[in-house]
mmCIF file of C-alpha atoms in Angstrom:
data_model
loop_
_atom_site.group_PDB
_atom_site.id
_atom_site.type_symbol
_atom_site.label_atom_id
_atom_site.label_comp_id
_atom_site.label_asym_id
_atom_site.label_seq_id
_atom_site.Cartn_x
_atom_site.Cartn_y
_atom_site.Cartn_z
ATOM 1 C CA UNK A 19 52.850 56.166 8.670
ATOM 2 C CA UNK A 20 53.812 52.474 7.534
ATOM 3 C CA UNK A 21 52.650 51.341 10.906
ATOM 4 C CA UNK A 22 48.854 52.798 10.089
ATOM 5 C CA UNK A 23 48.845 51.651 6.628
ATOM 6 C CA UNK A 24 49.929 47.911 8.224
ATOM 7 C CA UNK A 25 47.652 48.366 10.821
ATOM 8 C CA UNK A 26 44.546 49.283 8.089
ATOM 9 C CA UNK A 27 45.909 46.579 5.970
ATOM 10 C CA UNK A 28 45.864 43.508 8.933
ATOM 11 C CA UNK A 29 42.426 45.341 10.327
ATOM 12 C CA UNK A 30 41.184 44.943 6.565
ATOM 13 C CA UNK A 31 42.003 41.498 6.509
ATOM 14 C CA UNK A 32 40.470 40.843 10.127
ATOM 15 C CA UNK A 33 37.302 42.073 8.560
ATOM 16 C CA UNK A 34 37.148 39.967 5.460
ATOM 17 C CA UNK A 35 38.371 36.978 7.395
ATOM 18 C CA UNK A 36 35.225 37.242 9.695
ATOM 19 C CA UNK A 37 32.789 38.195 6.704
ATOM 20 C CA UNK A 38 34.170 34.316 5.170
ATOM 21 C CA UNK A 39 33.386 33.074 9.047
ATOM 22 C CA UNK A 40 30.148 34.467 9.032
ATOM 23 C CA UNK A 41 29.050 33.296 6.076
ATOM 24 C CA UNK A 42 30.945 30.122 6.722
ATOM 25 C CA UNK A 43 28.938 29.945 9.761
ATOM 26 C CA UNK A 44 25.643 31.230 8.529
ATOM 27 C CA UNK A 45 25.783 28.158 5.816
ATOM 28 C CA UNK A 46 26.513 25.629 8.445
ATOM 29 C CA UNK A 47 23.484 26.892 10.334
ATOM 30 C CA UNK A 48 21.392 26.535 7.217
ATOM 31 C CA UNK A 49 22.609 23.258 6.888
ATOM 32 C CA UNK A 50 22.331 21.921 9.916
ATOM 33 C CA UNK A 51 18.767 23.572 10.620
ATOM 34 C CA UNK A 52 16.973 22.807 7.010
ATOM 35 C CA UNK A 53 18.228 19.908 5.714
ATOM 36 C CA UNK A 54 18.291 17.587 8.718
ATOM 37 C CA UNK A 55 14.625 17.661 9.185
ATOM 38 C CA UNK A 56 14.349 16.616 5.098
ATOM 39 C CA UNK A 57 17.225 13.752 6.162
ATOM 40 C CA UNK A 58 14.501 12.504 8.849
ATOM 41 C CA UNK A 59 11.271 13.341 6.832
ATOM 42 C CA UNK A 60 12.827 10.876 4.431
ATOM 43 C CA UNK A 61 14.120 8.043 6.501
ATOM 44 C CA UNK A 62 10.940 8.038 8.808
ATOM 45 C CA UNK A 63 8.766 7.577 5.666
ATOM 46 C CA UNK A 64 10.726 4.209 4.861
ATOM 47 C CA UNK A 65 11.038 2.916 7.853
ATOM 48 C CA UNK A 66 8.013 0.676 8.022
ATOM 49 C CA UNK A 67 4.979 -0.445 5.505
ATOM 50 C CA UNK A 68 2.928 -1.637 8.573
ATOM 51 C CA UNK A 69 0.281 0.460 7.530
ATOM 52 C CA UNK A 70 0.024 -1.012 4.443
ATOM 53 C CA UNK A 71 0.267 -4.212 5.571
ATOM 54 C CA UNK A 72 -2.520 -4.336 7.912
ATOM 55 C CA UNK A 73 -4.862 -2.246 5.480
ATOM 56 C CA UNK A 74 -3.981 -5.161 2.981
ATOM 57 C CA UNK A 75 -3.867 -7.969 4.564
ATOM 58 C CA UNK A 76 -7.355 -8.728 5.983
ATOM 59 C CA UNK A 77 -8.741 -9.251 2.474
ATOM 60 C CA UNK A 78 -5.970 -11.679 1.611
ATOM 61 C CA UNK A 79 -7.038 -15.372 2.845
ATOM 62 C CA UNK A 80 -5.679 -18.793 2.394
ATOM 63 C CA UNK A 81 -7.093 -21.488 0.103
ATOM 64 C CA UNK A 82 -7.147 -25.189 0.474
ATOM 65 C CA UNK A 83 -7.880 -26.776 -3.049
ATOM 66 C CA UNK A 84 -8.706 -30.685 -2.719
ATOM 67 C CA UNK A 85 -8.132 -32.515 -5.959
ATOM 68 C CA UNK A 86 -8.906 -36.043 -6.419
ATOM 69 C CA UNK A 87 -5.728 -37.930 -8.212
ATOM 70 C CA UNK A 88 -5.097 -41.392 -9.242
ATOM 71 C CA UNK A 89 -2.500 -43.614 -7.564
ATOM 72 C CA UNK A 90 0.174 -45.241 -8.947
ATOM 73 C CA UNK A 91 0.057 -48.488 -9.114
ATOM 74 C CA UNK A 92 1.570 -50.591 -6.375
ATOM 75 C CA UNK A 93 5.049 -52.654 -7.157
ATOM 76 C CA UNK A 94 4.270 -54.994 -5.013
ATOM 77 C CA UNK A 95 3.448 -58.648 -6.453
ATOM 78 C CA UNK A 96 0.198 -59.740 -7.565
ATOM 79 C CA UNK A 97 -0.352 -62.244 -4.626
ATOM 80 C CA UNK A 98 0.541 -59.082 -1.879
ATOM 81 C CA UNK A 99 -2.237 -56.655 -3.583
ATOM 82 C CA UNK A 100 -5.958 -56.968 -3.276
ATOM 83 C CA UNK A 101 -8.513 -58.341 -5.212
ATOM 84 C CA UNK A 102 -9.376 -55.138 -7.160
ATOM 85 C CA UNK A 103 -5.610 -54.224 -8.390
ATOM 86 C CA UNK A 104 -6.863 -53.561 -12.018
ATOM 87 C CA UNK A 105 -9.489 -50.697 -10.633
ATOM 88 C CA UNK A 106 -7.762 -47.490 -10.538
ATOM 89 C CA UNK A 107 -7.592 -46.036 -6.767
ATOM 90 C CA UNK A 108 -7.695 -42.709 -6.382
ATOM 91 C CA UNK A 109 -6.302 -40.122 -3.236
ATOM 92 C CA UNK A 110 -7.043 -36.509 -2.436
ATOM 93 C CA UNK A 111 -4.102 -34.386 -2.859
ATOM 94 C CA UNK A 112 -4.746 -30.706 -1.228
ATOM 95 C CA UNK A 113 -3.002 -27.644 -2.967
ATOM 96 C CA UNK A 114 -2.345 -24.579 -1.273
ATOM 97 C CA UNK A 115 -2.671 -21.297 -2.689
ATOM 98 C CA UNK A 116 -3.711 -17.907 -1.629
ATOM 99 C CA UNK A 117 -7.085 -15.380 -2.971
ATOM 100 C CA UNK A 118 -7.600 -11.638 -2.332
ATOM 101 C CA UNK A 119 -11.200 -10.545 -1.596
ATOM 102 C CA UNK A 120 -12.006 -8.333 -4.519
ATOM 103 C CA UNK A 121 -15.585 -6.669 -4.166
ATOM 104 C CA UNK A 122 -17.702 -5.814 -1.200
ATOM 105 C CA UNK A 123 -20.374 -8.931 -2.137
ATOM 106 C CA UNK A 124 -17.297 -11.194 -0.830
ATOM 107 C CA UNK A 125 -16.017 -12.810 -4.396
ATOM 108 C CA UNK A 126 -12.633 -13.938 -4.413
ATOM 109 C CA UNK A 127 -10.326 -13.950 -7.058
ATOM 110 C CA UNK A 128 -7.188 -16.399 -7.053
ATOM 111 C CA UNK A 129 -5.324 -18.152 -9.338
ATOM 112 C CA UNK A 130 -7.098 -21.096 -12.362
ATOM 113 C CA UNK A 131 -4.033 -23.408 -10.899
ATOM 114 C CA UNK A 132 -4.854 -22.961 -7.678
ATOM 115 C CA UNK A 133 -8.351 -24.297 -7.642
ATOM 116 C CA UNK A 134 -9.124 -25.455 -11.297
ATOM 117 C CA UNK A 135 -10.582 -29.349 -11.306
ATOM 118 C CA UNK A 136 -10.488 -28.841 -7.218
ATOM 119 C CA UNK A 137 -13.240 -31.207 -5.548
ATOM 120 C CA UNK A 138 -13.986 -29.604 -2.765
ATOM 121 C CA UNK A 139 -12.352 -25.593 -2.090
ATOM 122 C CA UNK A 140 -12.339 -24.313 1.772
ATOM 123 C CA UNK A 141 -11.148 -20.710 2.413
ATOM 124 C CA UNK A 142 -9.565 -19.540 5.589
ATOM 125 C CA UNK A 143 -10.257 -15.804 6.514
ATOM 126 C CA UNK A 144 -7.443 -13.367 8.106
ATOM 127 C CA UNK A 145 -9.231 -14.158 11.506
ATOM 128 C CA UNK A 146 -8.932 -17.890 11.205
ATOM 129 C CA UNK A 147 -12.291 -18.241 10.375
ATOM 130 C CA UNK A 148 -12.886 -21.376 7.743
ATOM 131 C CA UNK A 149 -15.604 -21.322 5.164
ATOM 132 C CA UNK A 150 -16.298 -23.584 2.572
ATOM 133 C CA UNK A 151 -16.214 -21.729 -0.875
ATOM 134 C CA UNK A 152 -17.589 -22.933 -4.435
ATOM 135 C CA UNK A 153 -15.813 -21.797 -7.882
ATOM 136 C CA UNK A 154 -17.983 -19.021 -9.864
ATOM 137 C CA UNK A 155 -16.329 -19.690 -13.380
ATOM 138 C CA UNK A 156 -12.101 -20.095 -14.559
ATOM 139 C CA UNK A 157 -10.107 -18.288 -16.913
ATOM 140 C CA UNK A 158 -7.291 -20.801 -18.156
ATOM 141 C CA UNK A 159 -5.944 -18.336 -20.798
ATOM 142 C CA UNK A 160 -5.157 -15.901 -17.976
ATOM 143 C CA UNK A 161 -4.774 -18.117 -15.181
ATOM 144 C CA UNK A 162 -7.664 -16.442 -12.933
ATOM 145 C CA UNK A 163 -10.500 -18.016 -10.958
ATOM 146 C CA UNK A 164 -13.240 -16.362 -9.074
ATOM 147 C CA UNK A 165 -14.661 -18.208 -6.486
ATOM 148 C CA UNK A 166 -17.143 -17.494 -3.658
ATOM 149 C CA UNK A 167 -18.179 -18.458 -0.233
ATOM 150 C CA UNK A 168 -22.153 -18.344 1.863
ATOM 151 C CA UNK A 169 -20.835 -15.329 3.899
ATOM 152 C CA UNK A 170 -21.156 -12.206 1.515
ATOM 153 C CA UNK A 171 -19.912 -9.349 3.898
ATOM 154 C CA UNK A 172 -16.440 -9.598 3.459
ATOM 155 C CA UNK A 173 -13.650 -7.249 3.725
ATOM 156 C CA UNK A 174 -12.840 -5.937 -0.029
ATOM 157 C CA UNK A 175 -8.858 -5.212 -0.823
ATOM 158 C CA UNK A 176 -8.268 -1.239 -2.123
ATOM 159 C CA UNK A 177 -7.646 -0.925 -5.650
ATOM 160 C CA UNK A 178 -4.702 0.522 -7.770
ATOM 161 C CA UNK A 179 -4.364 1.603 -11.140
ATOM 162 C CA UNK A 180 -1.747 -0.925 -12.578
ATOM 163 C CA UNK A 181 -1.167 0.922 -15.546
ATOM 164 C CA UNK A 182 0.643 3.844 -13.417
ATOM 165 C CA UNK A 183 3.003 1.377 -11.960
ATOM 166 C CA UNK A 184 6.509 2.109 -12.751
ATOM 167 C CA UNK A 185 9.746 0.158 -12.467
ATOM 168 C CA UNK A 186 11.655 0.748 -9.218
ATOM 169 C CA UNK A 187 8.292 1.019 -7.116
ATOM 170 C CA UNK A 188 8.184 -0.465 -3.696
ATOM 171 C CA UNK A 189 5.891 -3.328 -3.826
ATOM 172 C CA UNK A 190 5.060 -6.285 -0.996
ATOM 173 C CA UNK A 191 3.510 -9.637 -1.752
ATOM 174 C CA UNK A 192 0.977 -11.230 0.870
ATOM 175 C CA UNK A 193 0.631 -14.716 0.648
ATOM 176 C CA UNK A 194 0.288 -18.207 2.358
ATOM 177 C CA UNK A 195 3.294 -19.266 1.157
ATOM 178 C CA UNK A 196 4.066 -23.272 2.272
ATOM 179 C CA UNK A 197 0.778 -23.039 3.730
ATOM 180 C CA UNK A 198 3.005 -21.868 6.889
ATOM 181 C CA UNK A 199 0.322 -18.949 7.038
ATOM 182 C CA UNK A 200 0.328 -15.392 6.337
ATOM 183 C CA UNK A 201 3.229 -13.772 4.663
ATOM 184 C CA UNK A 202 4.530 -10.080 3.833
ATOM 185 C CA UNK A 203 7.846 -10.115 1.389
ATOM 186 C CA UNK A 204 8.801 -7.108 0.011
ATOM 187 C CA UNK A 205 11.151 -5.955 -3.381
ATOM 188 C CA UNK A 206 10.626 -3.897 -5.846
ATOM 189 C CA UNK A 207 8.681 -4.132 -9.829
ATOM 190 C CA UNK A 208 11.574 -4.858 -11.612
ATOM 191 C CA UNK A 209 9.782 -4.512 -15.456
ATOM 192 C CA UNK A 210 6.061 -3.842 -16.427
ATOM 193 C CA UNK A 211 3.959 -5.302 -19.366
ATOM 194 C CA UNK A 212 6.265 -8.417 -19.529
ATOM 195 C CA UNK A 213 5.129 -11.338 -22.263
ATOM 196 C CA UNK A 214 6.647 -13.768 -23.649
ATOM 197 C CA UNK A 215 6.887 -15.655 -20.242
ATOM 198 C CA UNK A 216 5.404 -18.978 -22.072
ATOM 199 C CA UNK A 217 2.891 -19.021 -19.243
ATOM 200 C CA UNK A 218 -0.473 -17.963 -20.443
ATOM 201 C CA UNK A 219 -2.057 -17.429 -23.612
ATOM 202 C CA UNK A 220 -2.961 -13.791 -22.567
ATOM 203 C CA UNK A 221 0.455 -12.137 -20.683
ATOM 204 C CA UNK A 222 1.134 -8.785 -19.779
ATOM 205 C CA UNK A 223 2.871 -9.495 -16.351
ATOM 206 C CA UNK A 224 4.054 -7.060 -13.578
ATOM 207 C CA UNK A 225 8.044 -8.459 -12.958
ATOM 208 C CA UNK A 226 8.595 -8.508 -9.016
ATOM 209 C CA UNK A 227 11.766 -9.463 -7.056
ATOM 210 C CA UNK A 228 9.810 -9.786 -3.828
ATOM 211 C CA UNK A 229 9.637 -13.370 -3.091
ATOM 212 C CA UNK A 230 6.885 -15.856 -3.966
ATOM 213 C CA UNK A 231 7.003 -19.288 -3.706
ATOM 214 C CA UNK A 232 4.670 -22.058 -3.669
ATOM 215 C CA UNK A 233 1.523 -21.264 -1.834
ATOM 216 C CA UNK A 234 1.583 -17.502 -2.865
ATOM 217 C CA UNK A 235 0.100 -17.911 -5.960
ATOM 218 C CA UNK A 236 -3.181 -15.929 -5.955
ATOM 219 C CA UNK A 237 -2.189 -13.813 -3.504
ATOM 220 C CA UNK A 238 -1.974 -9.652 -3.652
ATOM 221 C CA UNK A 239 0.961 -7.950 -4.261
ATOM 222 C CA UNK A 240 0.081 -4.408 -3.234
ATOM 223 C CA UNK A 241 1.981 -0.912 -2.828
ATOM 224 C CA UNK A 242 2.772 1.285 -0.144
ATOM 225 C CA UNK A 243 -0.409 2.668 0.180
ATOM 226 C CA UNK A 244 -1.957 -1.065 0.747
ATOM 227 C CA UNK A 245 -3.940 -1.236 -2.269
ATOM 228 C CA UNK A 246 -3.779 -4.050 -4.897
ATOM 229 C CA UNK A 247 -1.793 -3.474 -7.862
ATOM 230 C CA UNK A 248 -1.673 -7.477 -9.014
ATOM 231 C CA UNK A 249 -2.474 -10.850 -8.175
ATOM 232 C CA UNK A 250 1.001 -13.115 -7.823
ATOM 233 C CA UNK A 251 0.927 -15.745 -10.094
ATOM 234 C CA UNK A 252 4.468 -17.520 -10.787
ATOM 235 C CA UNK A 253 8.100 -17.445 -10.720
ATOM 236 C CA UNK A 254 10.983 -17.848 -13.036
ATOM 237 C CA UNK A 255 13.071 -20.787 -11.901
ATOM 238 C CA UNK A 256 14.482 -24.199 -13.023
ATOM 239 C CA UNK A 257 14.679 -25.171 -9.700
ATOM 240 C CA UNK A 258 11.192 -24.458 -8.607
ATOM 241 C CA UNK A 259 12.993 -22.733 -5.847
ATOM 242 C CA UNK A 260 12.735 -18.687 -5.757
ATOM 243 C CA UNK A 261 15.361 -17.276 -7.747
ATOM 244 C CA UNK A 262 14.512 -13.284 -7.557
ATOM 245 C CA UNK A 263 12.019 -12.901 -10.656
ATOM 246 C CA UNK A 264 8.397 -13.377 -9.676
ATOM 247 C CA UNK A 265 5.154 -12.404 -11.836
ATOM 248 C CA UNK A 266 1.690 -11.265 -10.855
ATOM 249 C CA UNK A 267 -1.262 -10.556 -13.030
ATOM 250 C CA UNK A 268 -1.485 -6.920 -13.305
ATOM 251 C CA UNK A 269 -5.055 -5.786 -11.234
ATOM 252 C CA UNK A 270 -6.432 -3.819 -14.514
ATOM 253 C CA UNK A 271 -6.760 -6.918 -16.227
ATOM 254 C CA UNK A 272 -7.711 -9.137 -13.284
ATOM 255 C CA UNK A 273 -10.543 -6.960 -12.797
ATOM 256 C CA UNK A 274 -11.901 -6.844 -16.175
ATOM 257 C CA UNK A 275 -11.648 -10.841 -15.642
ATOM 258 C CA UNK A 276 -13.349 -10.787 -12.708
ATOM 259 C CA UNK A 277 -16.028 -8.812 -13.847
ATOM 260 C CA UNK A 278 -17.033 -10.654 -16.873
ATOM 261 C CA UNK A 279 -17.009 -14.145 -15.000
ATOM 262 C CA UNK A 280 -19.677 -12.596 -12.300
ATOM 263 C CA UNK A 281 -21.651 -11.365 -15.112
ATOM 264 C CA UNK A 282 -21.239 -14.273 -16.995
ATOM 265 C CA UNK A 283 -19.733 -16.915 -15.635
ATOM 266 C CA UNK A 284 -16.874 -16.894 -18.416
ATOM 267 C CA UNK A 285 -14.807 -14.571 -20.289
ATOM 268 C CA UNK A 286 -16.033 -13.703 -23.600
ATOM 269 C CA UNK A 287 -13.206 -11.832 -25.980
ATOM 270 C CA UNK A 288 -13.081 -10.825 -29.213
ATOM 271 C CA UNK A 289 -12.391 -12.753 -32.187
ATOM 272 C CA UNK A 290 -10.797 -11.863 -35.644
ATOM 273 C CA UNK A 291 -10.974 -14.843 -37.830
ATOM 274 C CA UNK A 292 -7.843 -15.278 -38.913
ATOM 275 C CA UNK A 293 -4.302 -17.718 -38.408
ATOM 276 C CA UNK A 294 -0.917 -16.210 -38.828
ATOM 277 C CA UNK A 295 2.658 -16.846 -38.180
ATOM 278 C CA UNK A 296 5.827 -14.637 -37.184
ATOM 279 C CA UNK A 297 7.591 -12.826 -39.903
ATOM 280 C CA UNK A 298 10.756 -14.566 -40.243
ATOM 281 C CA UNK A 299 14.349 -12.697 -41.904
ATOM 282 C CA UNK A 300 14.567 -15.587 -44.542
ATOM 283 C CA UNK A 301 10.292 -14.565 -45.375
ATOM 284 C CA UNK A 302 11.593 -10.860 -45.326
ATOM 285 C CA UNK A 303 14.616 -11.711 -47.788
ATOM 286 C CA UNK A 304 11.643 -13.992 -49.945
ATOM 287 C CA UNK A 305 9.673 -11.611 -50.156
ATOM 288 C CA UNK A 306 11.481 -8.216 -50.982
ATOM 289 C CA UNK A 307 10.672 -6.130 -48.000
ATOM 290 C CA UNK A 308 12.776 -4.261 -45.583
ATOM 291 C CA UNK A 309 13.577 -5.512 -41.889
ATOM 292 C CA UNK A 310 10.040 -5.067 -40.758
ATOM 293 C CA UNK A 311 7.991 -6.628 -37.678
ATOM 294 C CA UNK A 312 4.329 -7.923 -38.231
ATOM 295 C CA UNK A 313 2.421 -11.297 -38.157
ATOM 296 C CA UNK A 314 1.602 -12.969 -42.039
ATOM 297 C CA UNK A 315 -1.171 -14.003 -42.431
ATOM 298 C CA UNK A 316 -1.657 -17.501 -43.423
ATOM 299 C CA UNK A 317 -5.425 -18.518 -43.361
ATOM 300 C CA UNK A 318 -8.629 -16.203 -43.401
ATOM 301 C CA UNK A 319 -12.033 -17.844 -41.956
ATOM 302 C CA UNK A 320 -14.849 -17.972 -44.333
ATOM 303 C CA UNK A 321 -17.343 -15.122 -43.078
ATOM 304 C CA UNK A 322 -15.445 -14.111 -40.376
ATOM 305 C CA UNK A 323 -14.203 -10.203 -39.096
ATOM 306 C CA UNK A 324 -10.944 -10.573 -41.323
ATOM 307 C CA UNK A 325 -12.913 -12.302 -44.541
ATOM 308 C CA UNK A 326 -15.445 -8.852 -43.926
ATOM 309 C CA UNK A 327 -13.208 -6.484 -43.451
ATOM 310 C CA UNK A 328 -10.986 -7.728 -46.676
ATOM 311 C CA UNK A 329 -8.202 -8.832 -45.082
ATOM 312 C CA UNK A 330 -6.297 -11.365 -46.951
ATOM 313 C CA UNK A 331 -4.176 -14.337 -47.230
ATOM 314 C CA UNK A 332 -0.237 -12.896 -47.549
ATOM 315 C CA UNK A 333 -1.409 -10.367 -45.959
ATOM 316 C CA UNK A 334 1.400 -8.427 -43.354
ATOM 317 C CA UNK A 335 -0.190 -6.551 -39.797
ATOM 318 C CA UNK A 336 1.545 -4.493 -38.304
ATOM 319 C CA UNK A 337 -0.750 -2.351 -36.330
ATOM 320 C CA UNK A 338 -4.349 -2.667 -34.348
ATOM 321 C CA UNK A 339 -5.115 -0.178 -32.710
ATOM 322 C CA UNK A 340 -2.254 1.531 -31.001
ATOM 323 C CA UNK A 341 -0.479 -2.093 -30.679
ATOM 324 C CA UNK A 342 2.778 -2.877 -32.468
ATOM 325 C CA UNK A 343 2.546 -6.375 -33.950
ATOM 326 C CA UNK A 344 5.538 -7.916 -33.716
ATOM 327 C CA UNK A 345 4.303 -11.391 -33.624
ATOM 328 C CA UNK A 346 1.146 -13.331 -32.984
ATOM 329 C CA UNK A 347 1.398 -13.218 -29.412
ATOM 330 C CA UNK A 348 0.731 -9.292 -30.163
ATOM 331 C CA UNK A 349 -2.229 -10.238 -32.208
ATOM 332 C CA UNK A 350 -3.397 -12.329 -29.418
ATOM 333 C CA UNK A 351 -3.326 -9.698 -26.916
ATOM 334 C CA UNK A 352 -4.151 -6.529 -29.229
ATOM 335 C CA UNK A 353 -7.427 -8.934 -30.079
ATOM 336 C CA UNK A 354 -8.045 -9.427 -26.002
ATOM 337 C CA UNK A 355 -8.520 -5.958 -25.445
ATOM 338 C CA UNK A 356 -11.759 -5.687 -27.452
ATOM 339 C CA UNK A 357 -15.271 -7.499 -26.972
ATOM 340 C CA UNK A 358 -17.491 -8.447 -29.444
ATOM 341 C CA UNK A 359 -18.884 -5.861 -31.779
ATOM 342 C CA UNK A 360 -16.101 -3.396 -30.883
ATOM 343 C CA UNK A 361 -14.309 -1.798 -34.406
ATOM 344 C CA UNK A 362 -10.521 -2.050 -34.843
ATOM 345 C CA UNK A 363 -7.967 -0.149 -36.963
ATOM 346 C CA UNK A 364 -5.873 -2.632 -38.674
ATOM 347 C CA UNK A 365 -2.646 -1.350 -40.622
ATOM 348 C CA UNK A 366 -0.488 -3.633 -42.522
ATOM 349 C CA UNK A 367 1.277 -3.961 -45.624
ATOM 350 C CA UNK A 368 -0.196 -5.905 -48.867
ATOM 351 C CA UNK A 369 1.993 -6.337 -52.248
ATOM 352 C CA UNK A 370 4.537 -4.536 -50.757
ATOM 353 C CA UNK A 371 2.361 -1.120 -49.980
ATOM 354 C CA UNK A 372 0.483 -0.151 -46.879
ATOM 355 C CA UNK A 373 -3.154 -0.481 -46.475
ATOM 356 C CA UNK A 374 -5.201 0.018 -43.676
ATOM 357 C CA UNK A 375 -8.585 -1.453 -42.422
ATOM 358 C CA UNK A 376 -11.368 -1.687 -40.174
ATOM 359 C CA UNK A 377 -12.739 -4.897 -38.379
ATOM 360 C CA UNK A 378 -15.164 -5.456 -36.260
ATOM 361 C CA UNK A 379 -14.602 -8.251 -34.025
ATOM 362 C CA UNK A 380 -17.040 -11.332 -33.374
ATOM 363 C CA UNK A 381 -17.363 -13.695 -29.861
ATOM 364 C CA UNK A 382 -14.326 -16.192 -29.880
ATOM 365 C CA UNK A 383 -15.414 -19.607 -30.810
ATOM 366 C CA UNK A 384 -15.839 -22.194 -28.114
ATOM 367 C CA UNK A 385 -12.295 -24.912 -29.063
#
């Protein structure tokens, strides 16, 4: 009788211990059956951005910029230089930079530094082929140039929406870095919307640690689809050498820049009409308010959007628009993203209580 109860009781055991097997077994099988493929879905969709590349990179070309510059002046003596030592000599320097093909009528858009004051510009094509190219109009407070060569059937780049870029992406910069030819770095956008650089007057920069260096500037930095999502433009260093934080002109705005040079030859932006300066803690304390951020305002030109609308001098903005002012930089840029006759929301705070107003802007005045 003990012996059958044992016997029930090691067969019962027996059964349980191959239920655990089975099921033991059965998840091994579901492991080793479903998630492997993921594993090599996965690792075979990072394994190379040749794809993008080559979509890319035909529309990215080389630029040779030849500015005339003067000479310093010789240390030999007066008896060892020629007769005409007091006339200023002059040399052609070339400067390399890169341009992306932006539109299907062949324009080019690289950077102002790249080709700005240039005497003569020649552009050499993905397939070697040079062209001379002439400059279509700058943009110094952004740092873009369009130019444009004779041959109009050029290969355009694909465009992005910058705005949904997001920190972490996988981005790759194609450039002519050195003028050593054609490059492909890759990294990664380390930060978005990034001012305060101290480069331009109008910043709003997509942070890259994908290397650029001299020579790159103008070229695309693109994602892994191979369409544009910026134009390179500089680097953070003290060195001049490539330290990991790079900066390209985010495509949104380069092709709002782009078109309004084509159309007309410059970029026309709004203007407000009035001077300001960055709230301060020891104005704050002056003043009586709390710790807030805005831009006072310290002059108000006669006839202007500001002198219309009824803003004043002492005045404190804090808002246009959806913008934040925390200083005039702010103001700068919240200003850039209208065109004349276009009505903005202005909130502030006057004597201590909040007002709000509505302006609309005028065409910047030539300096």
């Amino acid at each position: 009788m003990n012996n059958s109860h044992s016997t029930r009781f090691l067969f019962g055991w027996a059964l349980i211990g191959l239920l655990i097997a089975g099921v033991v077994i059965a998840f091994s099988t579901l492991d080793f059956n479903v998630l492997r493929p993921i594993q090599k879905k996965i690792i075979r969709s990072h394994d190379s951005y040749a794809d993008a590349v080559n979509k890319a990179a035909i529309s990215v070309v080389s630029i040779n910029a030849y500015h005339l510059v003067k000479e310093e002046k010789s240390l030999l003596p007066d008896n060892q230089n020629s007769n005409n030592n007091d006339q200023p000599k002059f040399k052609v320097r070339p400067n390399k930079g890169s341009g992306v093909i932006i539109n299907s009528a062949g324009y080019i858009v690289t950077n102002n530094h790249v080709v700005g004051g240039a005497q003569r510009i020649e552009v050499v094509l993905h397939n070697g082929r040079r062209l001379e190219a002439q400059i279509i109009g700058l943009d110094p407070d952004t740092d873009l140039a369009v130019i444009s060569t004779q041959l109009k059937q050029l290969p355009a780049v694909a465009i992005a929406d910058s705005n949904k870029t997001r920190v972490g992406d996988i981005v790759l910069a194609i450039g002519n870095p050195f003028g050593i030819g054609q490059t492909v770095t890759q990294g990664i956008i380390s930060a978005t919307g990034r001012d305060r650089v101290g480069l331009n007057t109008y910043e709003n920069f997509i942070q890259t640690d994908a290397a650029i260096n001299k020579g790159n500037s103008g070229g695309a930095l693109i994602n892994t689809r191979g369409e544009i999502l910026g134009i390179n433009s500089a680097i953070y260093s003290q060195t001049g050498n490539y330290l990991g934080i790079s900066f390209a002109i985010p495509i949104n705005l380069v092709t709002d820049v782009v078109k309004q040079i084509i159309n007309n030859g410059e970029v026309i932006r709004g203007w407000l009409g009035v001077e300001g300066v960055d709230l301060s803690q020891q104005m704050l304390e002056r003043i009586g308010l709390p710790d807030i951020q805005g831009v006072l305002i310290t002059d108000v030109f006669d006839r202007g959007p500001a002198e219309m609308s009824g803003l004043r001098v002492g005045d404190i903005i804090t808002h246009i628009n959806t913008h934040v002012i925390r200083d005039t930089r702010d103001v700068l840029n919240a200003i850039a993203d209208g065109h004349p006759g276009d009505r903005i929301q202005i909130n502030g705070i006057r004597e201590r209580q909040s007002f709000s107003t509505q302006a609309t802007l005028e065409q910047r005045p030539k300096e």
